[in-house]
């Protein structure tokens, strides 16, 4: 199937319009169609970074309106794209964006009340970083939030043995 090169942009604009009208189902449908069109024309539009950014932005938008399952789905897809991009990235941008989306996904799980998944993604986030707490304000804010929820102790370890086993 051949499509116009700008078809996916039109779909993204429709997705944004539906998002602002609070019709998340239609917004997702349009974004999925946009992504399908992008992937269908991958030989002409190998913009994996653009796709990762689109998923990341959508995940953040859904997080803002407390649509946690939709936010999780979009963020997981952006994380997958960033992991692919890290292999060829020379600037370090993909690694930074991966850390940012892992942080967002952890916050999504924490707000959603899914303690085990919050710990799992938190562990992935720390594993991605060269030096834990290396000036990332998001990490310290997230630590505070997880401590407040009773998930982490003061030393940033899980509060009980069961959580510790699952976070490894």
PDB file of C-alpha atoms in Angstrom:
ATOM      1  CA  UNK A   1       0.000   0.000   0.000  1.00  0.00           C
ATOM      2  CA  UNK A   2       1.418   3.321  -1.020  1.00  0.00           C
ATOM      3  CA  UNK A   3       0.482   6.327   1.043  1.00  0.00           C
ATOM      4  CA  UNK A   4       1.170  10.002   0.758  1.00  0.00           C
ATOM      5  CA  UNK A   5       4.374  10.896   2.658  1.00  0.00           C
ATOM      6  CA  UNK A   6       2.464  13.316   4.895  1.00  0.00           C
ATOM      7  CA  UNK A   7      -0.384  10.926   5.758  1.00  0.00           C
ATOM      8  CA  UNK A   8       1.100  10.086   9.124  1.00  0.00           C
ATOM      9  CA  UNK A   9       1.358  13.797   9.987  1.00  0.00           C
ATOM     10  CA  UNK A  10      -2.339  14.212   9.283  1.00  0.00           C
ATOM     11  CA  UNK A  11      -3.071  11.237  11.533  1.00  0.00           C
ATOM     12  CA  UNK A  12      -0.956  12.761  14.314  1.00  0.00           C
ATOM     13  CA  UNK A  13      -2.845  16.042  14.002  1.00  0.00           C
ATOM     14  CA  UNK A  14      -6.145  14.155  14.235  1.00  0.00           C
ATOM     15  CA  UNK A  15      -4.839  12.276  17.267  1.00  0.00           C
ATOM     16  CA  UNK A  16      -3.933  15.577  18.912  1.00  0.00           C
ATOM     17  CA  UNK A  17      -7.372  17.011  18.121  1.00  0.00           C
ATOM     18  CA  UNK A  18      -9.109  13.989  19.654  1.00  0.00           C
ATOM     19  CA  UNK A  19      -6.807  14.184  22.654  1.00  0.00           C
ATOM     20  CA  UNK A  20      -7.849  17.762  23.356  1.00  0.00           C
ATOM     21  CA  UNK A  21     -11.486  16.756  22.973  1.00  0.00           C
ATOM     22  CA  UNK A  22     -10.827  14.107  25.671  1.00  0.00           C
ATOM     23  CA  UNK A  23     -11.584  11.267  23.243  1.00  0.00           C
ATOM     24  CA  UNK A  24      -8.597   9.102  24.092  1.00  0.00           C
ATOM     25  CA  UNK A  25      -9.825   6.043  22.183  1.00  0.00           C
ATOM     26  CA  UNK A  26      -9.963   7.921  18.883  1.00  0.00           C
ATOM     27  CA  UNK A  27      -6.694   9.661  19.677  1.00  0.00           C
ATOM     28  CA  UNK A  28      -4.983   6.292  20.125  1.00  0.00           C
ATOM     29  CA  UNK A  29      -6.567   4.936  16.932  1.00  0.00           C
ATOM     30  CA  UNK A  30      -5.272   7.866  14.892  1.00  0.00           C
ATOM     31  CA  UNK A  31      -1.817   7.653  16.424  1.00  0.00           C
ATOM     32  CA  UNK A  32      -1.678   3.916  15.765  1.00  0.00           C
ATOM     33  CA  UNK A  33      -2.656   4.535  12.147  1.00  0.00           C
ATOM     34  CA  UNK A  34       0.046   7.212  11.911  1.00  0.00           C
ATOM     35  CA  UNK A  35       2.605   4.786  13.295  1.00  0.00           C
ATOM     36  CA  UNK A  36       1.417   2.053  10.934  1.00  0.00           C
ATOM     37  CA  UNK A  37       1.857   4.456   8.023  1.00  0.00           C
ATOM     38  CA  UNK A  38       5.315   5.437   9.267  1.00  0.00           C
ATOM     39  CA  UNK A  39       6.355   1.810   9.576  1.00  0.00           C
ATOM     40  CA  UNK A  40       4.829   1.011   6.191  1.00  0.00           C
ATOM     41  CA  UNK A  41       7.044   3.662   4.654  1.00  0.00           C
ATOM     42  CA  UNK A  42      10.093   2.909   6.776  1.00  0.00           C
ATOM     43  CA  UNK A  43      12.325   2.751   3.739  1.00  0.00           C
ATOM     44  CA  UNK A  44      11.476   6.391   2.958  1.00  0.00           C
ATOM     45  CA  UNK A  45      10.956   7.625   6.547  1.00  0.00           C
ATOM     46  CA  UNK A  46      13.388   5.843   8.855  1.00  0.00           C
ATOM     47  CA  UNK A  47      12.590   8.292  11.649  1.00  0.00           C
ATOM     48  CA  UNK A  48      12.638   5.988  14.654  1.00  0.00           C
ATOM     49  CA  UNK A  49      13.525   8.914  16.891  1.00  0.00           C
ATOM     50  CA  UNK A  50      10.403  10.774  15.731  1.00  0.00           C
ATOM     51  CA  UNK A  51       8.335   7.702  16.471  1.00  0.00           C
ATOM     52  CA  UNK A  52       9.885   7.393  19.938  1.00  0.00           C
ATOM     53  CA  UNK A  53       9.195  11.072  20.596  1.00  0.00           C
ATOM     54  CA  UNK A  54       5.565  10.679  19.491  1.00  0.00           C
ATOM     55  CA  UNK A  55       5.041   7.737  21.854  1.00  0.00           C
ATOM     56  CA  UNK A  56       6.820   9.564  24.662  1.00  0.00           C
ATOM     57  CA  UNK A  57       4.709  12.699  24.240  1.00  0.00           C
ATOM     58  CA  UNK A  58       1.511  10.681  24.077  1.00  0.00           C
ATOM     59  CA  UNK A  59       2.494   8.777  27.223  1.00  0.00           C
ATOM     60  CA  UNK A  60       3.084  12.057  29.029  1.00  0.00           C
ATOM     61  CA  UNK A  61      -0.244  13.482  27.830  1.00  0.00           C
ATOM     62  CA  UNK A  62      -2.144  10.451  29.097  1.00  0.00           C
ATOM     63  CA  UNK A  63      -0.202  10.559  32.373  1.00  0.00           C
ATOM     64  CA  UNK A  64      -1.274  14.180  32.849  1.00  0.00           C
ATOM     65  CA  UNK A  65      -4.949  13.234  32.606  1.00  0.00           C
ATOM     66  CA  UNK A  66      -4.482  10.133  34.813  1.00  0.00           C
ATOM     67  CA  UNK A  67      -5.087   7.609  31.998  1.00  0.00           C
ATOM     68  CA  UNK A  68      -2.469   5.274  33.439  1.00  0.00           C
ATOM     69  CA  UNK A  69      -3.015   2.157  31.247  1.00  0.00           C
ATOM     70  CA  UNK A  70      -2.775   4.261  28.073  1.00  0.00           C
ATOM     71  CA  UNK A  71       0.235   6.141  29.420  1.00  0.00           C
ATOM     72  CA  UNK A  72       1.945   2.863  30.278  1.00  0.00           C
ATOM     73  CA  UNK A  73       1.354   1.436  26.792  1.00  0.00           C
ATOM     74  CA  UNK A  74       2.718   4.516  25.031  1.00  0.00           C
ATOM     75  CA  UNK A  75       5.737   4.831  27.336  1.00  0.00           C
ATOM     76  CA  UNK A  76       6.615   1.143  26.935  1.00  0.00           C
ATOM     77  CA  UNK A  77       6.648   1.597  23.160  1.00  0.00           C
ATOM     78  CA  UNK A  78       8.825   4.710  23.392  1.00  0.00           C
ATOM     79  CA  UNK A  79      11.230   2.871  25.709  1.00  0.00           C
ATOM     80  CA  UNK A  80      11.503   0.066  23.161  1.00  0.00           C
ATOM     81  CA  UNK A  81      12.348   2.604  20.434  1.00  0.00           C
ATOM     82  CA  UNK A  82      14.935   4.375  22.610  1.00  0.00           C
ATOM     83  CA  UNK A  83      16.606   1.051  23.433  1.00  0.00           C
ATOM     84  CA  UNK A  84      16.958   0.398  19.708  1.00  0.00           C
ATOM     85  CA  UNK A  85      18.308   3.900  19.099  1.00  0.00           C
ATOM     86  CA  UNK A  86      20.963   3.620  21.832  1.00  0.00           C
ATOM     87  CA  UNK A  87      22.869   1.142  19.674  1.00  0.00           C
ATOM     88  CA  UNK A  88      23.625   3.763  17.009  1.00  0.00           C
ATOM     89  CA  UNK A  89      23.369   6.994  19.033  1.00  0.00           C
ATOM     90  CA  UNK A  90      26.637   8.896  19.326  1.00  0.00           C
ATOM     91  CA  UNK A  91      25.262  11.972  21.104  1.00  0.00           C
ATOM     92  CA  UNK A  92      23.855  10.316  24.214  1.00  0.00           C
ATOM     93  CA  UNK A  93      20.400  11.755  23.543  1.00  0.00           C
ATOM     94  CA  UNK A  94      18.753   8.333  23.227  1.00  0.00           C
ATOM     95  CA  UNK A  95      20.186   7.222  26.575  1.00  0.00           C
ATOM     96  CA  UNK A  96      18.964  10.401  28.248  1.00  0.00           C
ATOM     97  CA  UNK A  97      15.487  10.043  26.709  1.00  0.00           C
ATOM     98  CA  UNK A  98      15.375   6.371  27.737  1.00  0.00           C
ATOM     99  CA  UNK A  99      16.160   7.382  31.324  1.00  0.00           C
ATOM    100  CA  UNK A 100      13.509  10.096  31.150  1.00  0.00           C
ATOM    101  CA  UNK A 101      10.813   7.715  29.887  1.00  0.00           C
ATOM    102  CA  UNK A 102      11.764   5.045  32.436  1.00  0.00           C
ATOM    103  CA  UNK A 103      11.404   7.735  35.096  1.00  0.00           C
ATOM    104  CA  UNK A 104       7.980   8.695  33.719  1.00  0.00           C
ATOM    105  CA  UNK A 105       6.887   5.058  33.587  1.00  0.00           C
ATOM    106  CA  UNK A 106       7.999   4.528  37.187  1.00  0.00           C
ATOM    107  CA  UNK A 107       6.045   7.610  38.251  1.00  0.00           C
ATOM    108  CA  UNK A 108       3.041   6.333  36.298  1.00  0.00           C
ATOM    109  CA  UNK A 109       3.140   3.017  38.168  1.00  0.00           C
ATOM    110  CA  UNK A 110       3.638   4.778  41.506  1.00  0.00           C
ATOM    111  CA  UNK A 111       0.653   7.088  40.944  1.00  0.00           C
ATOM    112  CA  UNK A 112      -1.389   4.146  39.682  1.00  0.00           C
ATOM    113  CA  UNK A 113      -0.557   2.236  42.867  1.00  0.00           C
ATOM    114  CA  UNK A 114       1.267  -0.623  41.134  1.00  0.00           C
ATOM    115  CA  UNK A 115       4.129  -0.946  43.625  1.00  0.00           C
ATOM    116  CA  UNK A 116       5.815  -3.984  42.090  1.00  0.00           C
ATOM    117  CA  UNK A 117       6.023  -2.512  38.598  1.00  0.00           C
ATOM    118  CA  UNK A 118       7.185   0.838  40.037  1.00  0.00           C
ATOM    119  CA  UNK A 119      10.082  -0.963  41.713  1.00  0.00           C
ATOM    120  CA  UNK A 120      10.859  -2.979  38.592  1.00  0.00           C
ATOM    121  CA  UNK A 121      11.063   0.081  36.329  1.00  0.00           C
ATOM    122  CA  UNK A 122      12.947   1.987  39.036  1.00  0.00           C
ATOM    123  CA  UNK A 123      15.547  -0.804  39.031  1.00  0.00           C
ATOM    124  CA  UNK A 124      15.772  -0.600  35.226  1.00  0.00           C
ATOM    125  CA  UNK A 125      16.213   3.151  35.467  1.00  0.00           C
ATOM    126  CA  UNK A 126      19.052   2.875  37.991  1.00  0.00           C
ATOM    127  CA  UNK A 127      20.602   0.132  35.830  1.00  0.00           C
ATOM    128  CA  UNK A 128      20.595   2.460  32.788  1.00  0.00           C
ATOM    129  CA  UNK A 129      22.418   5.207  34.641  1.00  0.00           C
ATOM    130  CA  UNK A 130      26.192   5.136  34.922  1.00  0.00           C
ATOM    131  CA  UNK A 131      26.195   6.582  38.421  1.00  0.00           C
ATOM    132  CA  UNK A 132      22.941   6.456  40.395  1.00  0.00           C
ATOM    133  CA  UNK A 133      21.695   9.890  41.478  1.00  0.00           C
ATOM    134  CA  UNK A 134      24.252  11.660  39.280  1.00  0.00           C
ATOM    135  CA  UNK A 135      22.519  15.005  39.412  1.00  0.00           C
ATOM    136  CA  UNK A 136      19.193  13.814  38.037  1.00  0.00           C
ATOM    137  CA  UNK A 137      16.590  15.817  39.933  1.00  0.00           C
ATOM    138  CA  UNK A 138      13.921  13.455  38.625  1.00  0.00           C
ATOM    139  CA  UNK A 139      15.532  10.563  40.503  1.00  0.00           C
ATOM    140  CA  UNK A 140      15.607  12.367  43.831  1.00  0.00           C
ATOM    141  CA  UNK A 141      12.007  13.535  43.335  1.00  0.00           C
ATOM    142  CA  UNK A 142      10.998   9.996  42.474  1.00  0.00           C
ATOM    143  CA  UNK A 143      12.845   8.636  45.530  1.00  0.00           C
ATOM    144  CA  UNK A 144      10.908  11.081  47.725  1.00  0.00           C
ATOM    145  CA  UNK A 145       7.620  10.045  46.159  1.00  0.00           C
ATOM    146  CA  UNK A 146       8.351   6.324  46.564  1.00  0.00           C
ATOM    147  CA  UNK A 147       9.421   6.899  50.201  1.00  0.00           C
ATOM    148  CA  UNK A 148       6.199   8.804  50.848  1.00  0.00           C
ATOM    149  CA  UNK A 149       4.195   5.896  49.419  1.00  0.00           C
ATOM    150  CA  UNK A 150       6.111   3.536  51.707  1.00  0.00           C
ATOM    151  CA  UNK A 151       7.804   1.719  48.838  1.00  0.00           C
ATOM    152  CA  UNK A 152      11.362   2.809  49.636  1.00  0.00           C
ATOM    153  CA  UNK A 153      13.209   3.328  52.925  1.00  0.00           C
ATOM    154  CA  UNK A 154      15.440   6.339  53.619  1.00  0.00           C
ATOM    155  CA  UNK A 155      18.412   4.498  52.073  1.00  0.00           C
ATOM    156  CA  UNK A 156      16.396   3.985  48.824  1.00  0.00           C
ATOM    157  CA  UNK A 157      16.040   0.223  49.357  1.00  0.00           C
ATOM    158  CA  UNK A 158      12.642  -1.485  49.087  1.00  0.00           C
ATOM    159  CA  UNK A 159      10.726  -1.543  52.361  1.00  0.00           C
ATOM    160  CA  UNK A 160      10.380  -5.308  52.642  1.00  0.00           C
ATOM    161  CA  UNK A 161      12.015  -8.510  51.485  1.00  0.00           C
ATOM    162  CA  UNK A 162       9.191  -9.343  49.082  1.00  0.00           C
ATOM    163  CA  UNK A 163       9.664  -6.039  47.220  1.00  0.00           C
ATOM    164  CA  UNK A 164      13.438  -6.453  47.237  1.00  0.00           C
ATOM    165  CA  UNK A 165      13.184  -9.863  45.571  1.00  0.00           C
ATOM    166  CA  UNK A 166      10.844  -8.574  42.884  1.00  0.00           C
ATOM    167  CA  UNK A 167      12.920  -5.495  42.154  1.00  0.00           C
ATOM    168  CA  UNK A 168      16.017  -7.505  41.226  1.00  0.00           C
TER     169      UNK A 168
END
